[in-house]
Coordinates of C-alpha atoms in Angstrom, one line a residue:
Chain A
M1 CA -11.4 32.0 -15.1
R2 CA -11.5 30.8 -18.7
L3 CA -11.0 27.0 -20.2
A4 CA -7.5 28.1 -21.1
E5 CA -6.6 29.4 -17.3
L6 CA -8.5 26.4 -16.3
S7 CA -6.0 24.4 -18.5
E8 CA -2.8 26.2 -17.5
R9 CA -3.6 25.8 -13.7
S10 CA -4.2 22.1 -13.9
G11 CA -2.0 21.2 -16.0
V12 CA -4.5 19.1 -17.8
P13 CA -4.9 19.7 -22.1
I14 CA -8.1 21.8 -23.1
A15 CA -9.0 18.9 -25.2
T16 CA -8.9 16.6 -21.9
I17 CA -11.3 18.9 -20.2
K18 CA -13.6 18.9 -22.8
Y19 CA -13.8 15.5 -22.8
Y20 CA -14.4 15.5 -19.1
L21 CA -17.1 18.1 -19.8
R22 CA -19.1 16.1 -22.4
E23 CA -18.6 13.1 -20.1
G24 CA -20.4 14.8 -16.9
L25 CA -17.2 14.5 -14.9
L26 CA -16.9 18.2 -14.7
A27 CA -19.9 20.8 -14.3
P28 CA -20.5 23.0 -17.2
G29 CA -19.1 26.8 -17.1
R30 CA -21.4 30.0 -16.6
Q31 CA -22.0 30.9 -20.0
I32 CA -20.8 34.6 -20.7
N33 CA -21.5 34.2 -24.2
A34 CA -21.9 31.8 -26.9
R35 CA -18.3 30.8 -27.2
T36 CA -17.1 31.3 -24.0
A37 CA -17.6 29.9 -20.3
E38 CA -16.0 31.0 -17.4
Y39 CA -15.2 28.5 -14.7
D40 CA -14.3 28.9 -11.0
E41 CA -11.7 27.5 -8.3
E42 CA -14.0 24.6 -7.8
H43 CA -14.0 23.5 -11.2
L44 CA -10.3 23.9 -11.0
R45 CA -10.6 21.7 -7.3
R46 CA -12.7 19.2 -9.3
L47 CA -10.8 19.0 -12.3
R48 CA -7.7 17.9 -10.1
L49 CA -9.4 14.9 -8.6
V50 CA -11.0 13.5 -11.6
R51 CA -7.1 13.7 -13.3
A52 CA -6.2 12.0 -9.9
M53 CA -9.0 9.2 -10.3
I54 CA -8.3 8.9 -13.7
Q55 CA -4.5 9.1 -14.3
V56 CA -3.1 7.8 -10.9
G57 CA -6.2 5.7 -9.5
R58 CA -6.8 4.2 -13.3
V59 CA -10.7 4.7 -12.1
P60 CA -13.1 4.3 -15.5
V61 CA -15.0 7.0 -16.5
A62 CA -18.0 5.5 -15.6
T63 CA -17.1 4.8 -12.0
V64 CA -15.9 8.4 -11.6
R65 CA -19.2 10.0 -12.8
E66 CA -20.8 7.5 -9.9
V67 CA -18.6 8.4 -7.5
L68 CA -19.0 12.1 -8.0
G69 CA -22.3 11.6 -7.8
H70 CA -22.1 10.5 -4.3
V71 CA -19.8 13.5 -3.4
D72 CA -22.5 16.0 -4.8
D73 CA -25.6 14.0 -2.9
D74 CA -26.3 16.3 -0.7
S75 CA -29.6 14.8 0.6
L76 CA -27.7 12.1 2.3
G77 CA -26.1 11.8 5.8
R78 CA -22.3 12.2 6.2
A79 CA -21.2 8.6 6.6
I80 CA -23.4 7.0 3.8
R81 CA -22.2 9.6 1.6
L82 CA -18.4 9.5 2.5
G83 CA -19.0 5.6 2.4
A84 CA -20.9 5.5 -1.2
A85 CA -18.1 7.6 -2.4
M86 CA -15.5 5.6 -1.0
W87 CA -17.3 2.1 -2.0
A88 CA -17.7 3.3 -5.7
L89 CA -13.9 2.8 -5.8
P90 CA -13.0 0.0 -7.9
Q91 CA -12.0 -2.7 -5.1
V92 CA -10.5 -6.1 -4.5
P93 CA -12.7 -9.1 -6.1
E94 CA -15.0 -10.9 -4.0
P95 CA -13.6 -13.6 -1.7
D96 CA -14.6 -16.9 -2.7
E97 CA -16.5 -18.0 0.4
D98 CA -16.7 -22.0 -0.4
D99 CA -12.3 -21.4 -0.3
E100 CA -11.2 -23.1 2.9
Y101 CA -8.4 -20.4 3.0
V102 CA -11.1 -17.6 2.9
Q103 CA -13.5 -19.2 5.2
A104 CA -10.1 -19.3 7.8
A105 CA -9.3 -15.8 7.0
Q106 CA -12.6 -14.8 7.8
Q107 CA -12.8 -16.1 11.3
E108 CA -9.3 -14.9 11.7
V109 CA -10.3 -11.3 11.0
N110 CA -13.8 -11.5 12.7
A111 CA -11.5 -12.8 16.0
L112 CA -9.6 -9.4 15.3
L113 CA -12.6 -7.2 15.1
D114 CA -13.7 -8.5 18.2
Q115 CA -10.0 -8.1 20.2
L116 CA -9.9 -4.8 19.0
G117 CA -13.6 -4.0 20.2
W118 CA -14.4 -2.6 16.4
E119 CA -18.2 -2.7 16.5
N120 CA -18.6 -0.9 14.1
A121 CA -16.6 -2.4 11.2
K122 CA -18.2 -5.8 13.1
R123 CA -21.7 -4.6 12.0
L124 CA -20.5 -3.6 8.4
T125 CA -18.7 -7.3 7.6
T126 CA -21.7 -8.2 4.8
I127 CA -20.8 -5.1 2.7
S128 CA -17.6 -3.6 3.6
P129 CA -15.0 -3.9 0.3
A130 CA -12.2 -2.9 3.3
Y131 CA -13.4 -6.3 5.2
R132 CA -13.4 -8.1 2.1
S133 CA -10.2 -7.1 0.5
L134 CA -8.6 -7.6 4.6
V135 CA -10.0 -11.6 4.0
V136 CA -8.6 -11.7 0.7
A137 CA -5.0 -10.9 2.0
V138 CA -5.0 -12.7 5.0
A139 CA -6.7 -16.1 3.1
A140 CA -3.2 -15.3 0.3
F141 CA -1.1 -15.6 3.2
R142 CA -2.5 -18.7 4.4
R143 CA -2.5 -20.0 1.2
L144 CA 1.2 -19.5 0.7
G145 CA 1.3 -21.1 3.9
Y146 CA 1.9 -18.5 6.2
G147 CA -0.8 -17.9 9.2
W148 CA -1.3 -14.0 10.6
G149 CA -3.4 -14.7 13.4
A150 CA -5.5 -12.1 15.1
E151 CA -2.3 -11.7 18.0
L152 CA -0.1 -10.4 15.3
L153 CA -2.5 -8.3 13.2
A154 CA -3.8 -6.1 16.3
P155 CA -0.9 -4.2 17.0
Y156 CA -0.9 -3.1 13.6
A157 CA -4.3 -2.7 13.2
E158 CA -4.1 -0.3 16.3
L159 CA -1.3 2.0 14.5
M160 CA -3.6 1.7 11.4
H161 CA -6.4 3.2 13.7
R162 CA -4.5 5.9 14.8
T163 CA -3.8 6.5 10.9
A164 CA -7.3 6.7 10.2
V165 CA -7.4 9.3 12.9
L166 CA -5.3 11.7 11.5
D167 CA -6.6 11.3 8.2
L168 CA -10.4 11.9 9.2
D169 CA -8.7 15.1 11.4
N170 CA -7.3 16.0 8.2
M171 CA -10.4 15.6 6.4
E172 CA -12.4 18.0 9.2
T173 CA -10.3 20.8 8.4
H174 CA -11.7 21.5 4.9
P175 CA -14.5 23.8 4.9
S176 CA -17.3 22.5 2.8
E177 CA -18.8 19.0 3.0
A178 CA -18.1 18.1 -0.6
E179 CA -14.7 19.4 0.0
R180 CA -14.5 16.6 2.8
I181 CA -15.6 13.9 0.8
E182 CA -12.8 14.8 -1.9
F183 CA -10.1 15.1 0.4
A184 CA -10.8 11.8 1.6
I185 CA -11.1 10.0 -2.2
L186 CA -8.1 11.7 -2.9
G187 CA -6.4 9.9 -0.2
A188 CA -7.6 6.6 -1.2
I189 CA -6.0 6.9 -4.3
L190 CA -3.0 8.7 -3.9
N191 CA -2.0 8.5 0.0
E192 CA -1.2 4.5 -0.4
P193 CA 2.3 5.2 -2.2
V194 CA 3.3 7.7 0.2
L195 CA 2.3 5.9 3.2
Q196 CA 4.2 2.8 2.0
S197 CA 7.1 4.6 1.3
L198 CA 7.3 6.0 4.3
H199 CA 6.5 2.5 5.8
R200 CA 9.6 1.4 4.1
L201 CA 11.9 4.3 4.7
A202 CA 10.8 3.7 8.5
Q203 CA 12.5 0.4 8.3
E204 CA 15.7 1.6 7.1
E205 CA 16.0 3.8 9.6
E206 CA 15.2 1.5 12.5
T207 CA 17.4 -1.4 11.1
T208 CA 20.5 1.0 11.1
R209 CA 19.2 2.3 14.2
R210 CA 19.2 -1.7 15.5
Y211 CA 22.0 -3.0 13.5
G212 CA 24.4 0.1 12.3
F213 CA 25.3 0.3 8.7
E214 CA 27.1 -3.0 8.3
Chain B
M1 CA 10.5 -35.8 2.9
R2 CA 10.2 -36.7 -0.9
L3 CA 9.7 -34.5 -3.8
A4 CA 5.9 -35.2 -3.6
E5 CA 5.6 -34.7 -0.3
L6 CA 7.4 -31.4 -0.4
S7 CA 4.9 -30.7 -3.4
E8 CA 1.8 -31.6 -1.3
R9 CA 3.1 -29.6 1.3
S10 CA 4.1 -26.6 -0.1
G11 CA 0.9 -26.5 -2.7
V12 CA 3.4 -25.9 -5.6
P13 CA 3.3 -28.4 -8.5
I14 CA 6.3 -31.0 -8.9
A15 CA 6.8 -29.5 -12.2
T16 CA 7.1 -25.9 -10.8
I17 CA 9.8 -27.1 -8.2
K18 CA 11.4 -28.7 -11.2
Y19 CA 11.9 -25.7 -12.5
Y20 CA 12.8 -23.8 -9.3
L21 CA 15.6 -26.3 -8.7
R22 CA 17.0 -26.1 -12.2
E23 CA 16.7 -22.2 -12.3
G24 CA 18.8 -22.6 -8.7
L25 CA 16.3 -20.9 -6.7
L26 CA 16.2 -23.9 -4.5
A27 CA 18.9 -26.0 -3.4
P28 CA 19.0 -29.5 -4.6
G29 CA 17.9 -31.8 -2.4
R30 CA 20.3 -34.5 -0.5
Q31 CA 20.8 -37.5 -2.8
I32 CA 20.0 -40.6 -1.4
N33 CA 19.8 -42.4 -4.4
A34 CA 19.9 -42.2 -8.3
R35 CA 16.7 -41.1 -8.4
T36 CA 15.4 -39.9 -5.2
A37 CA 16.2 -36.8 -3.2
E38 CA 15.2 -35.9 0.3
Y39 CA 14.1 -32.4 1.0
D40 CA 13.9 -30.8 4.7
E41 CA 11.7 -27.9 6.4
E42 CA 14.3 -25.7 5.1
H43 CA 13.5 -26.4 1.3
L44 CA 9.6 -26.4 2.2
R45 CA 10.4 -22.8 3.8
R46 CA 12.5 -21.5 0.9
L47 CA 9.9 -22.7 -1.7
R48 CA 7.5 -20.8 -0.2
L49 CA 9.1 -17.8 -0.5
V50 CA 10.1 -18.5 -4.0
R51 CA 6.6 -18.8 -4.5
A52 CA 5.2 -15.7 -3.2
M53 CA 8.1 -13.4 -4.7
I54 CA 7.2 -15.1 -7.8
Q55 CA 3.3 -15.4 -7.8
V56 CA 2.2 -12.5 -5.8
G57 CA 5.2 -10.2 -5.7
R58 CA 5.6 -10.9 -9.6
V59 CA 9.2 -10.7 -9.2
P60 CA 11.2 -11.8 -12.2
V61 CA 13.5 -15.2 -11.7
A62 CA 16.8 -13.4 -12.0
T63 CA 15.7 -11.1 -8.9
V64 CA 14.8 -13.8 -7.0
R65 CA 18.1 -15.5 -7.8
E66 CA 19.8 -12.3 -6.4
V67 CA 18.0 -11.3 -3.8
L68 CA 18.4 -14.8 -2.9
G69 CA 21.9 -14.9 -2.7
H70 CA 21.5 -11.9 -0.6
V71 CA 19.7 -13.3 1.8
D72 CA 22.2 -16.5 2.0
D73 CA 25.2 -14.8 2.0
D74 CA 26.7 -14.7 5.4
S75 CA 29.8 -13.0 4.7
L76 CA 27.9 -9.7 4.8
G77 CA 26.8 -7.7 8.4
R78 CA 22.9 -7.9 9.1
A79 CA 21.7 -4.6 7.7
I80 CA 24.0 -5.0 4.8
R81 CA 22.7 -8.3 4.0
L82 CA 18.9 -7.0 4.8
G83 CA 19.2 -4.2 2.7
A84 CA 20.6 -5.9 -0.4
A85 CA 17.9 -8.5 -0.1
M86 CA 15.2 -5.6 0.5
W87 CA 16.7 -3.4 -2.2
A88 CA 16.9 -5.9 -5.5
L89 CA 13.3 -6.0 -5.1
P90 CA 11.4 -4.4 -7.9
Q91 CA 11.5 -0.8 -7.5
V92 CA 9.9 2.6 -8.6
P93 CA 12.1 4.1 -11.5
E94 CA 14.4 6.7 -10.5
P95 CA 12.8 9.9 -10.0
D96 CA 14.0 12.4 -12.9
E97 CA 16.0 15.1 -11.3
D98 CA 15.2 18.0 -13.6
D99 CA 11.4 17.6 -13.1
E100 CA 10.5 20.7 -11.2
Y101 CA 8.2 18.7 -8.9
V102 CA 10.7 16.2 -8.2
Q103 CA 12.9 18.8 -7.2
A104 CA 10.3 20.6 -4.9
A105 CA 9.5 17.1 -3.5
Q106 CA 13.2 16.2 -2.8
Q107 CA 13.3 19.6 -0.9
E108 CA 10.1 18.5 1.1
V109 CA 10.8 14.7 1.6
N110 CA 14.5 16.3 3.3
A111 CA 12.9 18.7 5.5
L112 CA 10.7 15.9 6.5
L113 CA 13.4 14.1 7.7
D114 CA 15.4 16.9 9.4
Q115 CA 11.8 17.5 11.5
L116 CA 11.9 13.6 12.5
G117 CA 15.2 13.6 13.1
W118 CA 15.9 10.6 10.9
E119 CA 19.6 10.8 11.0
N120 CA 20.4 7.3 9.4
A121 CA 17.7 7.8 6.4
K122 CA 19.4 11.3 5.7
R123 CA 22.7 8.9 5.3
L124 CA 21.0 6.7 3.0
T125 CA 19.2 9.3 0.3
T126 CA 21.3 9.0 -2.6
I127 CA 20.9 5.0 -2.6
S128 CA 17.9 4.1 -0.7
P129 CA 15.0 2.9 -3.4
A130 CA 12.8 3.8 -0.1
Y131 CA 13.5 7.7 0.2
R132 CA 13.4 7.7 -4.1
S133 CA 9.6 6.2 -3.9
L134 CA 8.3 8.6 -1.1
V135 CA 10.1 11.2 -3.4
V136 CA 8.1 10.0 -6.6
A137 CA 5.1 9.9 -4.7
V138 CA 5.3 13.6 -3.1
A139 CA 6.1 14.8 -6.5
A140 CA 2.8 12.8 -8.3
F141 CA 0.9 14.7 -5.6
R142 CA 2.7 18.0 -6.5
R143 CA 2.2 17.2 -10.4
L144 CA -1.5 17.3 -9.2
G145 CA -1.5 20.5 -7.7
Y146 CA -1.7 18.8 -4.1
G147 CA 0.7 20.1 -1.7
W148 CA 1.7 17.3 1.3
G149 CA 4.4 19.7 3.0
A150 CA 6.2 17.9 5.9
E151 CA 4.2 19.2 8.7
L152 CA 1.6 17.0 7.1
L153 CA 3.8 14.1 6.7
A154 CA 5.4 14.2 10.1
P155 CA 2.7 12.7 11.8
Y156 CA 2.2 9.7 9.4
A157 CA 5.8 9.0 9.5
E158 CA 5.9 9.1 13.2
L159 CA 3.6 6.1 13.1
M160 CA 4.9 4.2 9.8
H161 CA 8.2 4.2 12.3
R162 CA 6.0 2.3 14.9
T163 CA 4.8 0.2 12.6
A164 CA 8.5 -0.7 11.2
V165 CA 9.4 -1.4 15.0
L166 CA 6.6 -3.9 14.9
D167 CA 8.1 -5.2 11.8
L168 CA 11.8 -5.9 13.2
D169 CA 10.5 -7.0 16.3
N170 CA 8.2 -9.8 14.6
M171 CA 11.3 -10.3 12.3
E172 CA 13.5 -11.0 15.6
T173 CA 11.7 -13.5 16.9
H174 CA 13.0 -16.0 14.2
P175 CA 15.8 -18.3 15.3
S176 CA 18.2 -17.9 12.2
E177 CA 19.8 -15.0 10.1
A178 CA 18.5 -16.0 6.9
E179 CA 14.7 -17.0 8.4
R180 CA 14.8 -13.3 9.6
I181 CA 15.8 -12.0 6.1
E182 CA 13.3 -14.3 4.6
F183 CA 10.7 -12.8 6.8
A184 CA 11.5 -9.3 6.0
I185 CA 11.3 -10.1 2.0
L186 CA 7.8 -11.3 2.7
G187 CA 6.6 -8.6 4.6
A188 CA 7.7 -6.3 1.5
I189 CA 5.5 -8.6 -0.5
L190 CA 3.0 -9.7 1.4
N191 CA 2.3 -6.9 4.4
E192 CA 1.5 -4.1 1.9
P193 CA -2.3 -5.2 1.1
V194 CA -2.9 -6.6 4.7
L195 CA -2.0 -2.9 6.2
Q196 CA -3.5 -1.0 3.3
S197 CA -6.7 -3.1 4.1
L198 CA -6.5 -2.8 8.1
H199 CA -6.0 0.8 7.0
R200 CA -9.4 1.2 5.3
L201 CA -11.0 -0.9 7.6
A202 CA -9.8 1.7 10.4
Q203 CA -11.2 4.2 8.5
E204 CA -14.8 3.2 8.4
E205 CA -14.9 2.1 11.9
E206 CA -13.5 5.7 12.8
T207 CA -16.0 7.5 10.1
T208 CA -18.7 5.6 11.7
R209 CA -17.7 6.5 15.2
R210 CA -17.7 9.9 14.6
Y211 CA -20.3 10.2 12.0
G212 CA -22.9 7.4 12.9
F213 CA -24.3 5.1 10.1
E214 CA -26.0 7.5 8.4

């Protein structure tokens, strides 16, 4: 397809596509003459992903470039490639290790991982942004005077594990490795509001089932 | 306890507590003489909730006052009181009903509710902020060129329902009605980052279980 069709099918203005091309976020089309290039479904897919990252995820352009570099690096194994792409997304700031709430939260989260038997996650604690953000979130609770011990967290963690199994099952339906990783990135950026809304809707359903409408 | 102790135990500066008192977010203490008032555990609990709403949830003061008004209104039934408090929290803007993506998303979400048999949620669609935010989130996916049909959403919704069952089971361990509603509000404000972090941690655990560390 030509640039105009790429723009129409993606809903991304031509000027924006040209900007993405200049910034290296989108591979150049196949040049068919001096003034015209041809784009394919892969361009369309990548363009939608870039747009989702920038528009919805508010991911900085330099970070988008880094994430896509990992997606396209087929010299890496699947887990590393997926991890590198996901971990390059903007993350919570480092927790302050000297903070007493952070230290208590770390102990709680470590106890949780033991209780769950999440051996792999335990091996990743020093480098994992997800571990870090959980510590930050649990520490925020503690700082406000609320405990959130491993016993309370464990059943939620089990449900989130089942959610992650669904995520990966869905991811594996995609044919190519690059598409699978793109799907995972998209999920990290777009699924959150869907899950959160489903959660609140489920709370309303369950509340009214238990207590009626009055 | 005196104001100084209330401040120390809550970690909220005295000047801030005085501001909350002036704004009616915290009930006055029991006056023991012209210059001294006495506060109890209920003040401490309420103060922590107000702080969580304002500091973490960035809820405007007027909204905090409204939410607390619902919490304290024991003329209402449990579901209404809980709903009124939760629904007063800041929500996503109204979806634009004329937008084709919003219309398609509404159909998808309605089909989902049918498939799930969430009869109560269906009765609430015209007034529920959770329904609205789900429509907005699904429409955002569509606008970027991604479908998120009822078949894909349903297993996630089932897991979020089990999460909501946990939420309400935990809520019901609290002795008084006001405490239960406070707990629900706190959850709406503070649980989100915990759940999101648990979800990402579970993704890492599941990814490395499936594909190893390379």
